[in-house]
mmCIF file of C-alpha atoms in Angstrom:
data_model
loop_
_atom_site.group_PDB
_atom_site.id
_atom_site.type_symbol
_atom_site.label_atom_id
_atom_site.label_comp_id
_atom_site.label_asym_id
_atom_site.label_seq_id
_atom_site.Cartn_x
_atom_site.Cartn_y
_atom_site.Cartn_z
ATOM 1 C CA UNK A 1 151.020 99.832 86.255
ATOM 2 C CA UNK A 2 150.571 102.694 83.557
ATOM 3 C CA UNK A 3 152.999 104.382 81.116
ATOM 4 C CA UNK A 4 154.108 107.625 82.648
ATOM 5 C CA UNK A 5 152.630 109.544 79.640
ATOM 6 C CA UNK A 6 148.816 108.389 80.505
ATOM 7 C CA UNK A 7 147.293 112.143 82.077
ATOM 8 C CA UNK A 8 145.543 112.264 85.062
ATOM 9 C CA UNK A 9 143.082 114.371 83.409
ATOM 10 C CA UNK A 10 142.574 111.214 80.821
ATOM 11 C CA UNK A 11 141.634 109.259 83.762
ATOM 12 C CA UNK A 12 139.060 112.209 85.302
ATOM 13 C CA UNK A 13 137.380 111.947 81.651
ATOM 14 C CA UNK A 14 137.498 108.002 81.511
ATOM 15 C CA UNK A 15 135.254 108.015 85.434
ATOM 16 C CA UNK A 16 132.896 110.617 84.009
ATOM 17 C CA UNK A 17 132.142 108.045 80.537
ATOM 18 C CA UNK A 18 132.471 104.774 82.769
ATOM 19 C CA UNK A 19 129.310 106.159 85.513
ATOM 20 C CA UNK A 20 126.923 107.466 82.645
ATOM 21 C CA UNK A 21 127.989 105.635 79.356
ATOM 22 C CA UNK A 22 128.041 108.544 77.166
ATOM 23 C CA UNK A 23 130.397 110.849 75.680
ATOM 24 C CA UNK A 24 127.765 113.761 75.500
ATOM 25 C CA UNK A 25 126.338 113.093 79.092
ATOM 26 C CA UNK A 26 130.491 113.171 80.210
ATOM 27 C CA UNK A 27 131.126 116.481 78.195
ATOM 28 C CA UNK A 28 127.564 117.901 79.990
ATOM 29 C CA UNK A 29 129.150 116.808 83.467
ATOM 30 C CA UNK A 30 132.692 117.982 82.686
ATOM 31 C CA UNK A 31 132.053 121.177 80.681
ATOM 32 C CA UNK A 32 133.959 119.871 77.587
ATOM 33 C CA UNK A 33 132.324 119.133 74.063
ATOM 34 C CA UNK A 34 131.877 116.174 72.540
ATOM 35 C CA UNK A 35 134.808 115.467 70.623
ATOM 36 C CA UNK A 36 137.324 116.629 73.202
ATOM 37 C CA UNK A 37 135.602 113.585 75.448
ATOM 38 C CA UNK A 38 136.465 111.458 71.949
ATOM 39 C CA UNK A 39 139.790 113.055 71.688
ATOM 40 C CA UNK A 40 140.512 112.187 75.397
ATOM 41 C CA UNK A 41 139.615 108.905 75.543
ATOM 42 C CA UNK A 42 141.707 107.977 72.893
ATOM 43 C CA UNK A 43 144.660 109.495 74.384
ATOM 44 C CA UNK A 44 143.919 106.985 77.095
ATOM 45 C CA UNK A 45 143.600 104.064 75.092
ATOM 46 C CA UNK A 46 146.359 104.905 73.291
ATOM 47 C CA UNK A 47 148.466 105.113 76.501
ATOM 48 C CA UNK A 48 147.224 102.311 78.070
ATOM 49 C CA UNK A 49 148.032 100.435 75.089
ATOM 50 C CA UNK A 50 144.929 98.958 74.723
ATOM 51 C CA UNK A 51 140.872 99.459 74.708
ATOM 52 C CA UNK A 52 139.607 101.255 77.865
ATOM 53 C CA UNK A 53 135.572 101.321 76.477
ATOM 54 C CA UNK A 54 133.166 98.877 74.504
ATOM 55 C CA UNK A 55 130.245 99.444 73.319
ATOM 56 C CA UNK A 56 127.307 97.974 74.492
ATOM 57 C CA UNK A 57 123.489 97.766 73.839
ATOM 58 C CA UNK A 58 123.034 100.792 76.525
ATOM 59 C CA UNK A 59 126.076 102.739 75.872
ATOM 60 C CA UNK A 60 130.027 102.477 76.534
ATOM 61 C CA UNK A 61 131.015 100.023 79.106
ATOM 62 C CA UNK A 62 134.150 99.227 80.898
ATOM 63 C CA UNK A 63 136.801 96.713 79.365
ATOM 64 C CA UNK A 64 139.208 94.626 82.144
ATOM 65 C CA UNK A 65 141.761 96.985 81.087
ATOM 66 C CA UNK A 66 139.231 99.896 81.348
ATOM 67 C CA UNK A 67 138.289 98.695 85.044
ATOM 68 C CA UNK A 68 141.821 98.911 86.206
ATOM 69 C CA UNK A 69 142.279 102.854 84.778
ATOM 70 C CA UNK A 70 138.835 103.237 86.468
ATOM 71 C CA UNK A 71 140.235 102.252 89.861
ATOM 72 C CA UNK A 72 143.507 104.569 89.546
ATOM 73 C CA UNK A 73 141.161 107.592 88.270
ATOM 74 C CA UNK A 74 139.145 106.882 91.328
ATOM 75 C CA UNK A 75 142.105 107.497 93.292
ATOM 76 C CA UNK A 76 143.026 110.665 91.482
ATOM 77 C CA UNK A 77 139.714 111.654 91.740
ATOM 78 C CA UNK A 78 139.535 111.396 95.898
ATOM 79 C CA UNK A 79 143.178 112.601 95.984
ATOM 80 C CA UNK A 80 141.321 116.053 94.632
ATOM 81 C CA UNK A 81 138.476 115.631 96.736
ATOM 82 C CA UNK A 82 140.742 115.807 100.296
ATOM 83 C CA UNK A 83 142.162 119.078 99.480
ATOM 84 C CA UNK A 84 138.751 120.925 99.872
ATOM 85 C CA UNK A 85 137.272 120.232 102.986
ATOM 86 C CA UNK A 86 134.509 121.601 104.528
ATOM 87 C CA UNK A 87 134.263 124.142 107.915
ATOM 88 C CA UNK A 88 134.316 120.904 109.916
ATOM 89 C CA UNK A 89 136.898 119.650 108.128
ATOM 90 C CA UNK A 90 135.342 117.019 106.263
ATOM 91 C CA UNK A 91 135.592 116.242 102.158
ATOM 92 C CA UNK A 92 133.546 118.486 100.648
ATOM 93 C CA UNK A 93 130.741 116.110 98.046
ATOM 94 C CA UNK A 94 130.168 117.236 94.570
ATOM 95 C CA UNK A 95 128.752 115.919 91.557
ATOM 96 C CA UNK A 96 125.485 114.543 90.057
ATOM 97 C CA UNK A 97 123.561 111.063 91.511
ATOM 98 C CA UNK A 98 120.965 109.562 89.302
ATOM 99 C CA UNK A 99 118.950 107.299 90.364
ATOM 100 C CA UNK A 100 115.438 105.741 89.140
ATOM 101 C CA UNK A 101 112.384 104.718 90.971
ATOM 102 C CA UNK A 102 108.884 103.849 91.398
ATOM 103 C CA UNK A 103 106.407 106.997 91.514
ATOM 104 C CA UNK A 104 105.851 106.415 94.925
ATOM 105 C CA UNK A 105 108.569 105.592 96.538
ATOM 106 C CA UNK A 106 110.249 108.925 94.423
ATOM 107 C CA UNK A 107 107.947 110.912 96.227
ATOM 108 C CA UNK A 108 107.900 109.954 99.493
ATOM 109 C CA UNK A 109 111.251 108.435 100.736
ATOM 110 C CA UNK A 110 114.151 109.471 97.137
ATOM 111 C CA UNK A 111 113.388 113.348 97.344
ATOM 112 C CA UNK A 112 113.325 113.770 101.085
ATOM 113 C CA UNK A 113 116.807 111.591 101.391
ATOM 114 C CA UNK A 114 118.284 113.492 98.058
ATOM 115 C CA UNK A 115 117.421 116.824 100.028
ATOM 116 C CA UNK A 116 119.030 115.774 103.214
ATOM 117 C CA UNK A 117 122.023 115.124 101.134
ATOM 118 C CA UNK A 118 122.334 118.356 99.864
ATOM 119 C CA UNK A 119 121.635 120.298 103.175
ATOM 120 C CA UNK A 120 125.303 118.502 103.701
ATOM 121 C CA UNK A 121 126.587 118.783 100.741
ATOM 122 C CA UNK A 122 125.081 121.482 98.089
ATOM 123 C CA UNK A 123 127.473 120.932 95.682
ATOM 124 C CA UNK A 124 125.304 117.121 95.289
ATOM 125 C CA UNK A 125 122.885 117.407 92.662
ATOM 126 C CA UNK A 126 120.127 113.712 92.694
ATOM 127 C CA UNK A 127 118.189 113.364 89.547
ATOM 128 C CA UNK A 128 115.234 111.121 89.807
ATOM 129 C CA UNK A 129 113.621 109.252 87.064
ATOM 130 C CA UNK A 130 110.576 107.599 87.828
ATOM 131 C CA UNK A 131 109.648 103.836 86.458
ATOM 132 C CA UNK A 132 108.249 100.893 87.534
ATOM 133 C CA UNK A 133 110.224 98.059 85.914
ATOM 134 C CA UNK A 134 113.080 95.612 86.690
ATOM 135 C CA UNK A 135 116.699 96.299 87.534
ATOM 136 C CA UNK A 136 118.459 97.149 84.175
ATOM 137 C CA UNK A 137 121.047 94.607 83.022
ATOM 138 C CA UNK A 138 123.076 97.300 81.710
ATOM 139 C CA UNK A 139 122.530 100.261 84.252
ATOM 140 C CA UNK A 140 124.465 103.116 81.840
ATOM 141 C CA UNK A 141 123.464 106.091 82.863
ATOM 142 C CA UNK A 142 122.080 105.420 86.223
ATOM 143 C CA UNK A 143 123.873 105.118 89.613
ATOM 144 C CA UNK A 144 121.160 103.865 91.822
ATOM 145 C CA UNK A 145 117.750 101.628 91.238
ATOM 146 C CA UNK A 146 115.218 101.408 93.352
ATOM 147 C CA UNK A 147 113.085 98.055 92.365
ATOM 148 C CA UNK A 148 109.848 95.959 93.689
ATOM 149 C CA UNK A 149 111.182 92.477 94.235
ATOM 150 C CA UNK A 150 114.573 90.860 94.954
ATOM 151 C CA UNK A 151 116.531 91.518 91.586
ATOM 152 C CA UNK A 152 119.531 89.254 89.742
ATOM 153 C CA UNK A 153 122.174 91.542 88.417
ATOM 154 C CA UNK A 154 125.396 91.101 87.826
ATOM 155 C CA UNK A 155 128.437 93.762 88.926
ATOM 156 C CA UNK A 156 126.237 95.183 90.798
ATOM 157 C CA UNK A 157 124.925 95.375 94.357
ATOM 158 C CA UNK A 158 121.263 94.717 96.037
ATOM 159 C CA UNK A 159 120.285 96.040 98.884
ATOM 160 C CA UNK A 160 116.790 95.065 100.933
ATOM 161 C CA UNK A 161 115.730 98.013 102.021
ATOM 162 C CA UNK A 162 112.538 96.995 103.629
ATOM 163 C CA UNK A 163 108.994 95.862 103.106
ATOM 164 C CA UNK A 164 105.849 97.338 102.346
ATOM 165 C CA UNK A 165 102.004 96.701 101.865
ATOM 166 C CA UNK A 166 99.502 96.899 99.164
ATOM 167 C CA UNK A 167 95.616 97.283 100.771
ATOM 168 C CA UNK A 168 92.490 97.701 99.095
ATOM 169 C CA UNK A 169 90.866 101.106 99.344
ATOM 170 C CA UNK A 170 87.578 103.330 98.450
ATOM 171 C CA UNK A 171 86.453 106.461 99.312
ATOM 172 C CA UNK A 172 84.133 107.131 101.794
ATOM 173 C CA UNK A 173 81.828 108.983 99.060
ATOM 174 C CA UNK A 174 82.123 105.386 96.979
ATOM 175 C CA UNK A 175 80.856 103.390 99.923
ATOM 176 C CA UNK A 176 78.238 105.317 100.868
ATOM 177 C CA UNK A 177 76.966 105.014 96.960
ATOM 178 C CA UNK A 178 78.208 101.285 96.736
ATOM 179 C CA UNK A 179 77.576 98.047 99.194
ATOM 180 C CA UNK A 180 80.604 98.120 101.025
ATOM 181 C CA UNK A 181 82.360 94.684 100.553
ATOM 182 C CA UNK A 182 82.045 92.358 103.322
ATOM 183 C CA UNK A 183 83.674 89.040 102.162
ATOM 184 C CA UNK A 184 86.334 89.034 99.142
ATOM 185 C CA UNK A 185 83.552 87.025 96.717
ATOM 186 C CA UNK A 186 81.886 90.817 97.451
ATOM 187 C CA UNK A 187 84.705 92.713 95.442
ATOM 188 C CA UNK A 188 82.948 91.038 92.049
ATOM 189 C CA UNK A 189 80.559 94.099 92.362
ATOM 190 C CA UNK A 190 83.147 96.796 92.394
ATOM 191 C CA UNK A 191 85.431 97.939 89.342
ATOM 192 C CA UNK A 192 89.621 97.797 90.295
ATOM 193 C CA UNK A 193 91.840 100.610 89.663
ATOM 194 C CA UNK A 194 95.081 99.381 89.510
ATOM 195 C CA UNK A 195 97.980 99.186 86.888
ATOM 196 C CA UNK A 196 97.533 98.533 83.208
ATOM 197 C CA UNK A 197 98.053 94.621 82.428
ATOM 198 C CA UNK A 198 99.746 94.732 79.310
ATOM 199 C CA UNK A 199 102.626 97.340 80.849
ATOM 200 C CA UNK A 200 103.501 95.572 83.996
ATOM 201 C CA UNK A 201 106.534 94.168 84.003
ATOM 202 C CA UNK A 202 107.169 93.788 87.777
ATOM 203 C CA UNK A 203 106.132 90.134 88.686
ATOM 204 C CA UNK A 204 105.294 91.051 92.215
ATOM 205 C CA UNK A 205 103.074 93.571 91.079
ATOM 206 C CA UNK A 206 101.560 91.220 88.504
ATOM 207 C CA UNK A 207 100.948 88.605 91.218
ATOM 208 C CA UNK A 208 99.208 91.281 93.565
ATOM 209 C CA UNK A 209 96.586 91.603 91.023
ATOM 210 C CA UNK A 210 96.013 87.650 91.206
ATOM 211 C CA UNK A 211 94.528 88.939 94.277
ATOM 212 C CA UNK A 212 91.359 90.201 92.923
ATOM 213 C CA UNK A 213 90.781 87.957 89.910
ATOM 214 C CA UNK A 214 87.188 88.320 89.343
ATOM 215 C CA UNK A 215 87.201 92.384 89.614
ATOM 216 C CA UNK A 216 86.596 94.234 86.159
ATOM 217 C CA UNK A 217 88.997 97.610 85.533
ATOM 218 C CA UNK A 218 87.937 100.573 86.316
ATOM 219 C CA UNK A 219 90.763 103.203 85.659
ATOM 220 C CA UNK A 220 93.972 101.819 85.171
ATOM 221 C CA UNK A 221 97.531 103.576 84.808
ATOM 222 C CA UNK A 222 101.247 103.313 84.760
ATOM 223 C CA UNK A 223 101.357 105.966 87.358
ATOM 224 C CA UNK A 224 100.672 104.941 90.689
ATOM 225 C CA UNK A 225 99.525 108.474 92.025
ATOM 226 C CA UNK A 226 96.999 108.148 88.948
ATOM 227 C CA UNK A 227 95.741 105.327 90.971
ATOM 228 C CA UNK A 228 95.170 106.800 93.994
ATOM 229 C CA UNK A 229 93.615 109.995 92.910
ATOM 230 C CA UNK A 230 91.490 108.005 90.688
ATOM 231 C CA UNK A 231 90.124 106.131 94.144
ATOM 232 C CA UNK A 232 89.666 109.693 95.859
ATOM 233 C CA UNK A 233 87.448 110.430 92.518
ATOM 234 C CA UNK A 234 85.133 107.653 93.528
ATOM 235 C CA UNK A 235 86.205 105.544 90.173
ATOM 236 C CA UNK A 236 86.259 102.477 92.429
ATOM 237 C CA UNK A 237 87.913 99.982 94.693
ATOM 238 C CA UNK A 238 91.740 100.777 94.265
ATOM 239 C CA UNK A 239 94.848 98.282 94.810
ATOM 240 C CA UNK A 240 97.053 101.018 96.330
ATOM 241 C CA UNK A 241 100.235 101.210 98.537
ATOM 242 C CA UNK A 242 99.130 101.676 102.369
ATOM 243 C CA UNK A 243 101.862 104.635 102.620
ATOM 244 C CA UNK A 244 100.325 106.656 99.820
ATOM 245 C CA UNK A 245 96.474 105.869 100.894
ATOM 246 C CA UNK A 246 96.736 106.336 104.643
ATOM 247 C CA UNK A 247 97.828 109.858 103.877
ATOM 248 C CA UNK A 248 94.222 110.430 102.413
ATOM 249 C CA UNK A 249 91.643 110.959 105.463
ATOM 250 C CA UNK A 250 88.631 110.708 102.344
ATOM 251 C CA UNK A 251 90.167 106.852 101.481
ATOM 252 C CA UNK A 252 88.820 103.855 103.792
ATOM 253 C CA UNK A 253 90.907 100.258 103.991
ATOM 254 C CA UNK A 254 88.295 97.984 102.959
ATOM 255 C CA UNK A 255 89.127 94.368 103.406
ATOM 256 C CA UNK A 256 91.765 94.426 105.175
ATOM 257 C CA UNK A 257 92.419 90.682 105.283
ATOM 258 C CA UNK A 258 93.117 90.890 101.292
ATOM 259 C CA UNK A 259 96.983 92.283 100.394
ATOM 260 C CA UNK A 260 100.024 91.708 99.552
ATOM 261 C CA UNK A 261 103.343 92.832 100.829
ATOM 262 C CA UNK A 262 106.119 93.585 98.749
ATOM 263 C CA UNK A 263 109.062 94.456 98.775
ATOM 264 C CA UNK A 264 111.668 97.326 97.958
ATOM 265 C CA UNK A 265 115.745 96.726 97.060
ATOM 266 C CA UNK A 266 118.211 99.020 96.141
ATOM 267 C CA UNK A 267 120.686 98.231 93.325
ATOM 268 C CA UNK A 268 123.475 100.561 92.656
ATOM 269 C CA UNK A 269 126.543 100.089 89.902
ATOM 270 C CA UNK A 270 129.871 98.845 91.275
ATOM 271 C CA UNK A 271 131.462 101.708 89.559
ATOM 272 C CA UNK A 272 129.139 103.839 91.627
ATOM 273 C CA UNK A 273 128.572 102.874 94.834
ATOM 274 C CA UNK A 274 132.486 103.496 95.421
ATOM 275 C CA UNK A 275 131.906 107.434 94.829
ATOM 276 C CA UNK A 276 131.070 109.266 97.992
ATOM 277 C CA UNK A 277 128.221 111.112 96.465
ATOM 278 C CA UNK A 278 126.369 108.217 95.803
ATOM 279 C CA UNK A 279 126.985 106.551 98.996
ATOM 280 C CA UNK A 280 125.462 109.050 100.756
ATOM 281 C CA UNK A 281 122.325 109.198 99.174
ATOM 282 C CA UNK A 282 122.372 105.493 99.356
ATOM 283 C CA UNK A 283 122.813 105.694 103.266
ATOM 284 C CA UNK A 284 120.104 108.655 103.381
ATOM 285 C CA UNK A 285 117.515 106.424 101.354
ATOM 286 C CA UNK A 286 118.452 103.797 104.029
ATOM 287 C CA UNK A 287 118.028 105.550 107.216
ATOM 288 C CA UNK A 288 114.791 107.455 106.008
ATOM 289 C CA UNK A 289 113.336 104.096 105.096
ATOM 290 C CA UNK A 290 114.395 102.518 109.088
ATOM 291 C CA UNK A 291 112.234 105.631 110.139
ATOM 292 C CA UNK A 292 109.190 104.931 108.342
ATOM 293 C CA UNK A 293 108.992 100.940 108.485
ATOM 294 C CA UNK A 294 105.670 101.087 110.133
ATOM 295 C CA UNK A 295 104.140 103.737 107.794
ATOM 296 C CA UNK A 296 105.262 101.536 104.757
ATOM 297 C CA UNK A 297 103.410 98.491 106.094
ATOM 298 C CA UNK A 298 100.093 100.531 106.824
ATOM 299 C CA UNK A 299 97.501 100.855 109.724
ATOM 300 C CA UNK A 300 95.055 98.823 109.840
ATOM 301 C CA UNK A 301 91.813 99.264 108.431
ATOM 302 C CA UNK A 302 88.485 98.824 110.135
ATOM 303 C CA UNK A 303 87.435 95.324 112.076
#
């Protein structure tokens, strides 16, 4: 399919600018500089006769023709991988996985499944970013996505990964202060803590707070942990995920008829979800989420 001049190596450079979308975070993974990454990929071009990268508003991305030398470095790539195995004889995993998230769900369930990865395979380093926004049209730079509410991406894929619950709380120092709430037309009295209007971009998120219409802020924060510490400070009544507050023996479910329940989905590049690294923290994230189903819906409160 390829001249017999295009280098293998060419193609080993071309997967590491295809999965981030930079030269400079390619020559970081690789160990080369900048302009031998430059000097590289236009050997490639030049061999494949045609453009391999384009750039877009987020960085280089793959042409057709750059998609088809993607595939074949792939295969050079796992060629390499099955000559080092592992004491049990299985591939040996290498390289870095990053992947964004909410603050919670980074926490809880994206560091414990990255560290089970790398009790396998310790040559897999996960980098987490935390963020609370849609799935990226253009995901340069990132491997896997966690998001609240189904996405619509293209060349990409979204998994469900399951379903959890938003409840409201207060501490047990706040209710003993305050009336504690009896019907929802109640909550008027108490301030919210909950995420800053103007900097939500998640709809589901945004349509939880239609919950609570009539409550005044109280503390409010992009940072979900913000909002939960903020409700163990006695700020208020706080709109909080049921996994995070049920930890918290000080925080009471008050309410418990008034929620929502949400969703989490996975979205991971198709360049990236073909690289065995990144499928197995994608199957880790999964089977630490079927464990904790229950614990993401919540217990239930009181009455």
């Amino acid at each position: 399919m390829f001249p017999d001049r295009l280098q293998s190596d060419d193609l080993l450079v071309l997967l590491a600018v295809g999965r981030t979308g930079r030269f400079t975070a390619a020559a970081d993974i690789l160990g080369l500089n900048h302009t031998t990454i430059a000097r590289r990929i236009d050997g490639l071009e030049k061999a494949l006769g045609g453009r391999a990268l384009s750039r877009g508003a987020a960085g280089w991305e793959l042409t057709d023709l750059g998609r088809q030398a993607f595939v074949a470095g792939e295969e050079v790539e796992g060629a390499l991988r099955r000559l080092t195995t592992d004491v049990e004889g299985s591939p040996t995993l290498s390289g870095v996985v990053r992947m964004s998230a909410t603050d919670g769900f980074s926490a809880y369930l994206a560091a414990p499944a990255a560290v089970s990865v790398r009790r396998r395979h310790p040559g897999v380093s996960v980098e987490i970013v935390t963020a609370t926004r849609l799935a990226s049209q253009n995901r340069t730079g990132l491997d896997i996505e966690i998001v609240v509410g189904e996405p619509h991406v293209h060349r990409a894929e979204a998994i469900r990964l399951a379903d959890y619950r938003l409840g409201l709380y207060a501490s047990r120092t706040y209710l003993t202060e305050n009336a504690t709430p009896a019907t929802a037309d109640e909550l008027t009295a108490h301030p919210l803590i909950y995420f800053v209007d103007a900097m939500l971009q998640v709809d589901d998120l945004d349509l939880a707070r239609t919950l609570v219409p009539q409550m005044a802020e109280s503390v409010t924060s992009t940072n979900v942990f913000v909002h939960v510490e903020a409700t163990r400070s006695h700020a208020g009544i706080g709109l909080l995920p049921c996994y995070m507050a049920d930890r918290h023996q000080d925080l009471v479910r008050v309410l418990p008829s008034v929620g929502a329940q949400l969703t989490y989905w996975l979205v991971t590049r198709t360049e990236s979800v073909r690289r065995p690294e990144v499928a197995a923290v994608v199957d880790a994230i999964r089977a630490l989420v079927d464990t904790r189903r229950t614990e993401l819906l919540g217990r239930p409160g009181p009455g």
